[in-house]
CSV table of C-alpha atoms and ligand atoms in Angstrom, one decimal:
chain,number,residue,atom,x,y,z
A,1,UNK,CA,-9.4,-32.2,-7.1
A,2,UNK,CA,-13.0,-32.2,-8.3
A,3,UNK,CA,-14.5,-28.8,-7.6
A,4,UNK,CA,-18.4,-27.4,-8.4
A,5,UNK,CA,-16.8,-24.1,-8.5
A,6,UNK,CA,-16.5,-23.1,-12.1
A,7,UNK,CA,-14.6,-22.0,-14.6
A,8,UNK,CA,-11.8,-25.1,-13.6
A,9,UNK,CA,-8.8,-25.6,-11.9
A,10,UNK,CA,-6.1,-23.4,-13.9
A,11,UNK,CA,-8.6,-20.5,-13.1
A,12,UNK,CA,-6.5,-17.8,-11.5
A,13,UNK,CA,-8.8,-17.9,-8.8
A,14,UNK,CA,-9.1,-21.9,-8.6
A,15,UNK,CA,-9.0,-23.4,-5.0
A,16,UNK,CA,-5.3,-23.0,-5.0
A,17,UNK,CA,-5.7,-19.9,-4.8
A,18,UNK,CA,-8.7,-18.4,-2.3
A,19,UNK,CA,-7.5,-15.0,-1.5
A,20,UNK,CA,-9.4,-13.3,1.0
A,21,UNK,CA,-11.6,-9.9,0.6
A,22,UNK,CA,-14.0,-7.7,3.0
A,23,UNK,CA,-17.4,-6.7,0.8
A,24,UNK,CA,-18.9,-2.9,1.4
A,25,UNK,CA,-21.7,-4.5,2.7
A,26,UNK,CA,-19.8,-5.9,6.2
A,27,UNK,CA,-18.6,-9.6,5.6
A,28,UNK,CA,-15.5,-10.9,4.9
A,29,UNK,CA,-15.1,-13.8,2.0
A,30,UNK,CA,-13.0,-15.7,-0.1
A,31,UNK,CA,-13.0,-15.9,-3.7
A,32,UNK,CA,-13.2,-19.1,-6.0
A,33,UNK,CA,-13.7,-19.0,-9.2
A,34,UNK,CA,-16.3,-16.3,-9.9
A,35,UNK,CA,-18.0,-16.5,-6.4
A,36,UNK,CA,-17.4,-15.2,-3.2
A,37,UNK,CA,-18.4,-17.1,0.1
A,38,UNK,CA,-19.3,-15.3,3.1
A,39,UNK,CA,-17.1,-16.5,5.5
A,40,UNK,CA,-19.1,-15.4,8.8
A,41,UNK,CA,-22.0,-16.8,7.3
A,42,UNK,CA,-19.9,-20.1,6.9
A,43,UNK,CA,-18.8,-19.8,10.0
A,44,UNK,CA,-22.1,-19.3,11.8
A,45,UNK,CA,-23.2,-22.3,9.9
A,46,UNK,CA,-20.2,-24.3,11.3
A,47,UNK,CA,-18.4,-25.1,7.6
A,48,UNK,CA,-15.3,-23.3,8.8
A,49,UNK,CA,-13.3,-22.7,12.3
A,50,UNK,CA,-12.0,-19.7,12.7
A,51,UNK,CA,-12.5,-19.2,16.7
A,52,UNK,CA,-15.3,-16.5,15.8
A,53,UNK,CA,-13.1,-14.5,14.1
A,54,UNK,CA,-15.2,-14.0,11.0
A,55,UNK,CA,-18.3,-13.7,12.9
A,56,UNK,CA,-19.6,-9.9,13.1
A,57,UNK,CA,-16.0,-8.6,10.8
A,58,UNK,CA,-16.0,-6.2,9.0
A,59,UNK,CA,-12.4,-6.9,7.8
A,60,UNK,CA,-10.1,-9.5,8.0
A,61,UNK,CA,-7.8,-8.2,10.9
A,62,UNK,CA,-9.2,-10.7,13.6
A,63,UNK,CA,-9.0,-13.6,11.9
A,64,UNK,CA,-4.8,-12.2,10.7
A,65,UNK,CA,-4.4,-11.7,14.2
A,66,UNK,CA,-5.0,-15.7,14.8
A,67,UNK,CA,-2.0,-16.9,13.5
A,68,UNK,CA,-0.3,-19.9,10.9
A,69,UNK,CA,-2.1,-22.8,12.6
A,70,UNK,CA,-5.7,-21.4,11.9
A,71,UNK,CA,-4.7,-19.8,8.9
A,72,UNK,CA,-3.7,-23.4,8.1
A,73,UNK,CA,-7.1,-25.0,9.5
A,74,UNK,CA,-9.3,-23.1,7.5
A,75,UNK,CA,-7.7,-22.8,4.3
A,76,UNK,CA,-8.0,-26.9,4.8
A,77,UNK,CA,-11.9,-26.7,5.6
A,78,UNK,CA,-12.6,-24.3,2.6
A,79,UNK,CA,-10.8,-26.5,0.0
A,80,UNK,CA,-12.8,-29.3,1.8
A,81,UNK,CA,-16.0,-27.2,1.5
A,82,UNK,CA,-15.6,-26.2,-1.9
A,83,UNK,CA,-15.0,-29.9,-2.9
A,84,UNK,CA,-17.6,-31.4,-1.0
A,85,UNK,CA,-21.7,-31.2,-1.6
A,86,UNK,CA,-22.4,-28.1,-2.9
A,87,UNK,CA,-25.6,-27.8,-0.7
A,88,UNK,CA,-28.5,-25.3,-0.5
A,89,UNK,CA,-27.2,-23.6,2.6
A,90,UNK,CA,-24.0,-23.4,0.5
A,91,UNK,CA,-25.6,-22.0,-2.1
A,92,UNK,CA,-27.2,-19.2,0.1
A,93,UNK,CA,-23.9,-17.9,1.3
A,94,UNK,CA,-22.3,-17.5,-2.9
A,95,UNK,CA,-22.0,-14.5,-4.1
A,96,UNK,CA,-20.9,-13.4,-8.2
A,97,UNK,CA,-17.6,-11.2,-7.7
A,98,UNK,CA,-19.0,-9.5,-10.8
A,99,UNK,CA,-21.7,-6.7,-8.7
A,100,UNK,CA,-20.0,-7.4,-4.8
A,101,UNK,CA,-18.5,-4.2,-4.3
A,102,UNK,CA,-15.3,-5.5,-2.3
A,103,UNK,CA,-13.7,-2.7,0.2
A,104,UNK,CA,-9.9,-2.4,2.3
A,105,UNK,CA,-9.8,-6.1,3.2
A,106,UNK,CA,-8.3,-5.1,6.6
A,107,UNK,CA,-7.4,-2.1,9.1
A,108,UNK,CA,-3.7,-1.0,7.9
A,109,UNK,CA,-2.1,-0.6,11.2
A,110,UNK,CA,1.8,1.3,10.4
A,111,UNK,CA,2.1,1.0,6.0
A,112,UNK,CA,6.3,0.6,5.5
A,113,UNK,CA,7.3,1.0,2.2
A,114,UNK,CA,10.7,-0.5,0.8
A,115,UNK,CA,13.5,0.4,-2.1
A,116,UNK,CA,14.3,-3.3,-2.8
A,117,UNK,CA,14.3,-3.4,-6.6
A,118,UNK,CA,18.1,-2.8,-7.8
A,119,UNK,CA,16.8,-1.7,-11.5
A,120,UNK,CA,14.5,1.1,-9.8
A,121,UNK,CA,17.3,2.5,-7.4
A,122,UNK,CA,19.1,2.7,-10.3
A,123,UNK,CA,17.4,4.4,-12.9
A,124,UNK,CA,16.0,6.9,-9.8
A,125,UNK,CA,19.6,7.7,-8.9
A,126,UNK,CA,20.4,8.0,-12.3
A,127,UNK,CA,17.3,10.3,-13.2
A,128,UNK,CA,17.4,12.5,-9.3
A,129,UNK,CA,21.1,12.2,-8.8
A,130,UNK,CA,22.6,12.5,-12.4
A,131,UNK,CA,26.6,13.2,-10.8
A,132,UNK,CA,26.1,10.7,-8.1
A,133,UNK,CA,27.3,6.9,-8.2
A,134,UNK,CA,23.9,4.9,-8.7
A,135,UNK,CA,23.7,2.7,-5.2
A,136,UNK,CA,23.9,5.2,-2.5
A,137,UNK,CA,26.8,2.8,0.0
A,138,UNK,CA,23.5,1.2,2.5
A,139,UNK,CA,21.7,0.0,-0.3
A,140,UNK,CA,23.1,-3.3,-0.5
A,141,UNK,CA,23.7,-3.7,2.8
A,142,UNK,CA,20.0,-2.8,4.4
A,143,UNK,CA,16.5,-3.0,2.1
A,144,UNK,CA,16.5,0.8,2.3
A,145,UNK,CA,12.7,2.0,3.3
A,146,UNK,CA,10.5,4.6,5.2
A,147,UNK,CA,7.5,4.9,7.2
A,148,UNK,CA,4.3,5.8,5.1
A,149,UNK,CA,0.7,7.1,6.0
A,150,UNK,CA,-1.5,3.9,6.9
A,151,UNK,CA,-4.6,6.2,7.0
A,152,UNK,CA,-4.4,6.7,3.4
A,153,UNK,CA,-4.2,3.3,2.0
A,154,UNK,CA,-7.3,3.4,-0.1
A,155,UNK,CA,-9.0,0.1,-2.0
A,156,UNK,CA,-8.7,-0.7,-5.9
A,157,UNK,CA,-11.1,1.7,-7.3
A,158,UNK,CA,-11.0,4.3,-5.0
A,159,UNK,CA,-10.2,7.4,-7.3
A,160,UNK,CA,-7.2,9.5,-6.2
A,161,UNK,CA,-7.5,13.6,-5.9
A,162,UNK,CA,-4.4,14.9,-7.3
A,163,UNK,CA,-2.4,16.2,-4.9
A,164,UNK,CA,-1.3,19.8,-4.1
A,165,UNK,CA,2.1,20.6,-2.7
A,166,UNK,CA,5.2,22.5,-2.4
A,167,UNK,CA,7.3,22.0,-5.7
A,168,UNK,CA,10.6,23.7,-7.1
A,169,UNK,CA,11.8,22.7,-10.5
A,170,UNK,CA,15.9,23.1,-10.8
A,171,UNK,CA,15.2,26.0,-13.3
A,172,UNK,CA,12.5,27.9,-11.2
A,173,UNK,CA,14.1,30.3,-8.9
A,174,UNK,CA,11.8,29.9,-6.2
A,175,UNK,CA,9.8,26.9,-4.6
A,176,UNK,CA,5.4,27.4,-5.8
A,177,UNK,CA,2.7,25.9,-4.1
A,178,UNK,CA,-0.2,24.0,-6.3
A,179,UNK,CA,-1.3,21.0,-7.9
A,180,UNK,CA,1.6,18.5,-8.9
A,181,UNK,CA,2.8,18.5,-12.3
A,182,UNK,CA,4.4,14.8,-12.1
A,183,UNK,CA,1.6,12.9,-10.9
A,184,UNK,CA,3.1,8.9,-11.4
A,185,UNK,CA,2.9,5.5,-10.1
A,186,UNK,CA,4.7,2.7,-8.2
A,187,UNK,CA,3.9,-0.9,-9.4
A,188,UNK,CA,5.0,-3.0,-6.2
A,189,UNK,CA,3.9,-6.1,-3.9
A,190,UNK,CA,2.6,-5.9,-0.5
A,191,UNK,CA,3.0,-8.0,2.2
A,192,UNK,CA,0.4,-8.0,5.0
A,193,UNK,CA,1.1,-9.0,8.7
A,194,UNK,CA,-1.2,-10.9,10.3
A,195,UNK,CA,0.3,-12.3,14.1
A,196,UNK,CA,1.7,-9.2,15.7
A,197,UNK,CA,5.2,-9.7,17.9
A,198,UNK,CA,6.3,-7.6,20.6
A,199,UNK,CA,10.0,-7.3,19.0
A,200,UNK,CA,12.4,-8.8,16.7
A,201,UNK,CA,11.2,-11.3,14.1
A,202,UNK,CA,13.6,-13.8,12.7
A,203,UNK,CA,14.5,-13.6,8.9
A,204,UNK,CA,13.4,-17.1,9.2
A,205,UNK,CA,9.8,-17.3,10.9
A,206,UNK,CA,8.3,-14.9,7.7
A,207,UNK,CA,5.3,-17.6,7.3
A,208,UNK,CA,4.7,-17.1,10.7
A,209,UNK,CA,3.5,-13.4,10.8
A,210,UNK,CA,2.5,-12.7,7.1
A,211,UNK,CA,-1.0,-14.3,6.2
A,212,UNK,CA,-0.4,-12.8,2.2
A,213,UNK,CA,0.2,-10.3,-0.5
A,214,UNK,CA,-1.7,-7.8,-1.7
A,215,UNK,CA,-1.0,-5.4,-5.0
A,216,UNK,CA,-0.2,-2.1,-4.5
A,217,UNK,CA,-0.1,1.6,-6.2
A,218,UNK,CA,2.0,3.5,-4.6
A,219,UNK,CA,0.7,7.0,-6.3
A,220,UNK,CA,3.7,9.5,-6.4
A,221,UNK,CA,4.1,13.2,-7.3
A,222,UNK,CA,7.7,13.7,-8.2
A,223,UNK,CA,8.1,17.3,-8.3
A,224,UNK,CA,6.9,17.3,-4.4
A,225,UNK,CA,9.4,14.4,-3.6
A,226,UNK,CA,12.5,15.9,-5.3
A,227,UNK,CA,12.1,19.3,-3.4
A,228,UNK,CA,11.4,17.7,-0.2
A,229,UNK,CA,13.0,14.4,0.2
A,230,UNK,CA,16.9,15.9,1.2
A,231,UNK,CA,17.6,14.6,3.8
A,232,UNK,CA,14.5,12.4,5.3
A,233,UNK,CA,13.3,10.8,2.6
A,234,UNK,CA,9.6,10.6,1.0
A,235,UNK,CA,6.9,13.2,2.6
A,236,UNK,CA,4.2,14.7,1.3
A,237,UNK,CA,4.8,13.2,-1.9
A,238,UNK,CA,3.6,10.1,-1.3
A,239,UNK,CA,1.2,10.2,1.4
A,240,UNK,CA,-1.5,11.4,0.0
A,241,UNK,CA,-2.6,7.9,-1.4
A,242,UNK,CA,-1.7,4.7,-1.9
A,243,UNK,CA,-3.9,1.9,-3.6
A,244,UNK,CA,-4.0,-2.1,-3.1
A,245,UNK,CA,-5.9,-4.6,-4.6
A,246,UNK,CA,-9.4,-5.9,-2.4
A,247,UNK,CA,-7.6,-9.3,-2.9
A,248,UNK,CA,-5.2,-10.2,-0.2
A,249,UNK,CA,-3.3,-14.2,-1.8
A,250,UNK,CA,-2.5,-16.0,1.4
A,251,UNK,CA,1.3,-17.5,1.3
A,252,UNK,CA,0.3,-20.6,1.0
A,253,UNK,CA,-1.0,-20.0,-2.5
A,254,UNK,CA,1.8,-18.6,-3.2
A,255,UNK,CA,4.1,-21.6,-2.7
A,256,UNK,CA,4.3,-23.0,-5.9
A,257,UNK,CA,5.4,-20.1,-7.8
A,258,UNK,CA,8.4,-20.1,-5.2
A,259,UNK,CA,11.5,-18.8,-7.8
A,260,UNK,CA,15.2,-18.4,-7.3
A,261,UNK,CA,16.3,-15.2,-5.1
A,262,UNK,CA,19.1,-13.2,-7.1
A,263,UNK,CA,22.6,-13.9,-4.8
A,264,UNK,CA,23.5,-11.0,-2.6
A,265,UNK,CA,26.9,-9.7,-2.9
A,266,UNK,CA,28.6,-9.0,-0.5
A,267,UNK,CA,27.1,-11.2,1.6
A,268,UNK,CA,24.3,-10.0,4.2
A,269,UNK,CA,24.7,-9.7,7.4
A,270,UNK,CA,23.8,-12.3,9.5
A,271,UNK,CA,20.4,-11.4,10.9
A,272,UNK,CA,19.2,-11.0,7.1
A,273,UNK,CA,20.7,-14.5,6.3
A,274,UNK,CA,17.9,-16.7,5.4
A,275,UNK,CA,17.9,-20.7,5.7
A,276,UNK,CA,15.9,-20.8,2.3
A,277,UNK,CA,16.2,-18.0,0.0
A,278,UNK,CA,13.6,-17.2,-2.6
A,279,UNK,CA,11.4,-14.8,-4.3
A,280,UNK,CA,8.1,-15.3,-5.8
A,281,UNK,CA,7.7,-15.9,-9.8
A,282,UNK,CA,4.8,-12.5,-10.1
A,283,UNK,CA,4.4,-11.0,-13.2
A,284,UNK,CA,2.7,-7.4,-13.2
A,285,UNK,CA,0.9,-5.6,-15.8
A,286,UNK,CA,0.3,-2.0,-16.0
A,287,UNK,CA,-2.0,-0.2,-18.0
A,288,UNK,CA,-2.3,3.4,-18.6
A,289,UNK,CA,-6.2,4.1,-19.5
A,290,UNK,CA,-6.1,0.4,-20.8
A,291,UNK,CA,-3.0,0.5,-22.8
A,292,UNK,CA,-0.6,-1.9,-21.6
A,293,UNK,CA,3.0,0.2,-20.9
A,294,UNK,CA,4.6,-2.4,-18.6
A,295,UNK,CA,5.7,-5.8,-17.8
A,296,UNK,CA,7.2,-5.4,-14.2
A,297,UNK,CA,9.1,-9.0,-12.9
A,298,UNK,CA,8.8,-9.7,-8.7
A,299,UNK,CA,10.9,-12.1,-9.2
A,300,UNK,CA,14.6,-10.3,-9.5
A,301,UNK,CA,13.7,-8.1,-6.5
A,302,UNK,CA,17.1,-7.9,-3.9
A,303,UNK,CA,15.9,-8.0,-0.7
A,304,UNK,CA,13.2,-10.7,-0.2
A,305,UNK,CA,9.8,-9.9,2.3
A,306,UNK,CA,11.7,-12.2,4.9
A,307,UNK,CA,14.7,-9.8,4.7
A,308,UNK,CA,12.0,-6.7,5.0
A,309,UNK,CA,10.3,-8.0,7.7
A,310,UNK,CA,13.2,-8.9,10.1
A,311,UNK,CA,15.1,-5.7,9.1
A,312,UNK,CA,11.8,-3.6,9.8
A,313,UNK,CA,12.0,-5.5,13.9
A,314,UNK,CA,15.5,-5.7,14.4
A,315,UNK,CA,15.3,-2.9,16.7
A,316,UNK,CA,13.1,-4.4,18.5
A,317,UNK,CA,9.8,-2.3,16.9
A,318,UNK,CA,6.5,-4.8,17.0
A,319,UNK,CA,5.0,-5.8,14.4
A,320,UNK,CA,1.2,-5.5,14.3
A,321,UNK,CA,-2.0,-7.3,13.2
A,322,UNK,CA,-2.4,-5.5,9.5
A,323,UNK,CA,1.1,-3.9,8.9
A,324,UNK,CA,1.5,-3.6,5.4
A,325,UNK,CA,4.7,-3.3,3.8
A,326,UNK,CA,5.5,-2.9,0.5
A,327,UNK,CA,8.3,-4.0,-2.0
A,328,UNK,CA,9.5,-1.1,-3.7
A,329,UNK,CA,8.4,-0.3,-7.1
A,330,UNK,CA,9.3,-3.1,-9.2
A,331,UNK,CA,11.6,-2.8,-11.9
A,332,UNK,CA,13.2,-4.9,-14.7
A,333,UNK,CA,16.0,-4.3,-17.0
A,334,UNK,CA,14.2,-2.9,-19.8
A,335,UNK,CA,12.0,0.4,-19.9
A,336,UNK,CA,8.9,-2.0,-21.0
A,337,UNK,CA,9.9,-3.5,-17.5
A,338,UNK,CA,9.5,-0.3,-15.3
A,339,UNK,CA,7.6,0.2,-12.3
A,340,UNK,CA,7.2,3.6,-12.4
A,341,UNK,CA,6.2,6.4,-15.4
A,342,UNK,CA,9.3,8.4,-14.2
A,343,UNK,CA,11.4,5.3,-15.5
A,344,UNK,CA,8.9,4.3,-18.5
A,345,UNK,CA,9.3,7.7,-19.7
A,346,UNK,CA,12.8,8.2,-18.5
A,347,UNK,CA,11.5,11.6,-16.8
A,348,UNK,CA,9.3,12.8,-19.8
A,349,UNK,CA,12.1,12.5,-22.0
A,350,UNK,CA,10.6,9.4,-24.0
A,351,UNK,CA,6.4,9.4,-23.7
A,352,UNK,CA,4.7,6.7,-24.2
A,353,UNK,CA,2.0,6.4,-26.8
A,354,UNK,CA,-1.4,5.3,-25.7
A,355,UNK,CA,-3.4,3.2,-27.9
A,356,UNK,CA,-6.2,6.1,-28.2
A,357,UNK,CA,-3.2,8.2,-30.3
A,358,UNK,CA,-2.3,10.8,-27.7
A,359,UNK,CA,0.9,10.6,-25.6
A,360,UNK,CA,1.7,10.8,-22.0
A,361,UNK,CA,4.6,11.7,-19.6
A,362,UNK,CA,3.1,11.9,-16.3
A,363,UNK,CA,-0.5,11.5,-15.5
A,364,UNK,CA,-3.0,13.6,-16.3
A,365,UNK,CA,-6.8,14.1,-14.2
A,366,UNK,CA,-8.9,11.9,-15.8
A,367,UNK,CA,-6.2,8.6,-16.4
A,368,UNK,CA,-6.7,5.5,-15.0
A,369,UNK,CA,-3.9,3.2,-14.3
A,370,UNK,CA,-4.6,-0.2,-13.6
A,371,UNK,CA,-1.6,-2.7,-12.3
A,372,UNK,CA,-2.7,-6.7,-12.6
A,373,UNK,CA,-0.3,-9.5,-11.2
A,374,UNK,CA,-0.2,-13.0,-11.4
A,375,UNK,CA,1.6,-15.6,-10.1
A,376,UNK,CA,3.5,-18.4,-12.6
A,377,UNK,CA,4.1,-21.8,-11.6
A,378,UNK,CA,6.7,-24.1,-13.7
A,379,UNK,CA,3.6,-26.8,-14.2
A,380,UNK,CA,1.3,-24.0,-15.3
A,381,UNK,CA,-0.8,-22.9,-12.6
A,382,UNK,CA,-1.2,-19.3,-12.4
A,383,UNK,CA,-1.9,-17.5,-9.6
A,384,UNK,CA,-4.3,-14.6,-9.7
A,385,UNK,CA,-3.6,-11.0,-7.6
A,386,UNK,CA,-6.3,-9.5,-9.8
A,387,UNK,CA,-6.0,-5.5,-9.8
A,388,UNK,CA,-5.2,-2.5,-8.4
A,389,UNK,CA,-7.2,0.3,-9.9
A,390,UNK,CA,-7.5,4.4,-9.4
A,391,UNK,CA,-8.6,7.0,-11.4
A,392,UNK,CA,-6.9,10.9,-11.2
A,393,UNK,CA,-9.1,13.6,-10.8
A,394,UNK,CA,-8.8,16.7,-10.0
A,395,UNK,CA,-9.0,18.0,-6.5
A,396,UNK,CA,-12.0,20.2,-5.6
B,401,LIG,CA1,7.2,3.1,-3.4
């Protein structure tokens, strides 16, 4: 495909990829190469179809909210546009990603957050739960997960007050209230929803209802989860933040870095059954004020975004335009393979040494952590997620 969008076509952000963003300024676009088109303005000029859906948007959720077939439509006229005349009116509507400042590309409606990586269940069990077994009997029989705080979900960039809360250590005798001491991260995926459905979605009709992924920092203070997540699960301790990236990678681009699921056993019940199972070959990056600390792999995660999203209706709760829900922190086998700085660091036992000679256990205000993904196809196309970014500081 011959393209005036430059740099070529095994850019990241080549025209397999056009992820979609919202700009501060209040337009949506989509990203090729090193430019950004406004897509109301291409609309307005009658490049794209989108039933108006672009027009006057200050975030994507209308045009989510249309649905696979003109998800489908326009994804064919922008490849078309971008490969046709590049004409003056074309030209008018570019903009350099370098100097747009991008913001949350949509309204998070409910934010769900899964457990699906085995690794990371593992290595928490083993770190929270030292005399425990490791899988807790659900975990391979349900993607295990909790409701979050939509209203928190921040953009890349966005810096992140540390948080105060309640916190007991096991060797303090009573529980102190204060800023947390074990400020950490979650390196994990997030799917967004774009048709809504009053009920049950089939493990099978996934595409249908999720437009794309979107990276996500799912900021966590340990010492306020381990005192308050007996018996309900995660509180205050993650809620008061959670990052994604201003890119959101439609499915589509994501289809040819398609990998092998890992085999459930035991087998799943049937509702989580899929026709075709598979994960997504996405390679993250994490970098802890710009060293690099860890390669997390998508690809070996257990329960699959089809699974999530038909175990997150099966009782019949809807599923809206702009639901985000996210993996679970994303863990490999190795400690340069963890999600989390709780696992990296195996609880502050092991720091990791930053390039700038100083070490860290947890974070401290001040550090940025930036995740990167991308997307590897057996041929050699890469598929760029670009980052999710946030800076601790300390809470006035
Ligand atoms: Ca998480």
């Amino acid at each position: 495909m011959t393209t005036w969008i430059e740099p070529a076509a095994d850019d990241p952000f080549g025209l397999h990829n056009l992820p979609l963003c919202a700009t501060r300024a209040g337009w949506t676009g989509v990203r090729a190469g090193d430019l950004i088109l406004n897509l109301a303005a291409a609309e307005e000029a009658g490049l794209v179809d989108a039933g108006g859906t672009f027009t006057g948007a200050k975030t994507l959720n209308r045009f989510l909210a249309t649905g696979r077939p003109t998800w489908t439509r326009v994804r064919e006229q922008l490849t078309e546009l971008f490969t046709g005349a590049k004409t003056a009116t074309i030209e008018g509507m570019l903009h350099p990603v370098a100097g747009t400042a991008l913001a949350l590309p949509f309204e998070v409606a409910d934010y769900v957050d899964f457990y699906s990586s085995e690794e990371h269940a593992n290595n928490l069990s083993r770190i929270f739960r030292p005399d425990s077994p490791t899988l807790l009997p659900n975990w391979k029989s349900l993607p295990v997960g909790y409701h979050g705080r939509a209203g928190t979900v921040v953009v890349s960039g966005t810096d992140i007050p540390r948080p105060h809360g309640q916190r007991k250590a096991p060797d303090e005798e009573r529980p102190s209230h204060g800023p947390s001491r074990r400020l950490d991260v979650e390196a994990e995926l997030g799917f967004v929803v774009g048709a809504s459905s009053e009920g049950v979605i089939g493990v099978d009709d996934f595409r249908e209802h999720v437009f794309g992924a979107v990276l996500v920092n799912d900021w966590s203070a340990r010492d306020i989860q381990a005192w308050e997540y007996v018996p309900l699960g995660p509180f205050l301790g993650k809620s008061f933040a959670t990052s994604v990236s201003p890119w959101v990678v439609p499915l589509d681009a994501l289809e040819p870095v398609k990998a092998a699921a890992v085999v459930q056993d035991p087998p799943v019940l049937p509702y989580l059954r899929e026709a075709e199972r598979y994960s997504y070959d996405i390679r993250c990056e994490i970098r802890w004020n710009g060293t690099l600390v860890s390669r997390p792999p998508y690809a070996g995660i257990y329960w699959t975004p089809a699974q999530q999203l038909a175990h997150l209706t099966a009782n019949g709760a809807w599923a809206r335009t702009g639901d985000l829900y996210a993996s679970g922190t994303i863990s490999g086998a190795t400690p340069e393979q963890t999600g989390s700085f709780i696992e990296r660091t195996w609880n502050g036992a092991h720091p990791v040494r930053l390039d700038d000679g100083t070490t860290r256990s947890f974070l401290l205000d001040g550090d940025t952590v930036t995740i990167s993904a991308s997307g590897w196809c057996s041929d050699g196309v890469v598929v760029g997620f670009g980052e999710v970014t946030g800076t601790v500081v300390t809470r006035v």
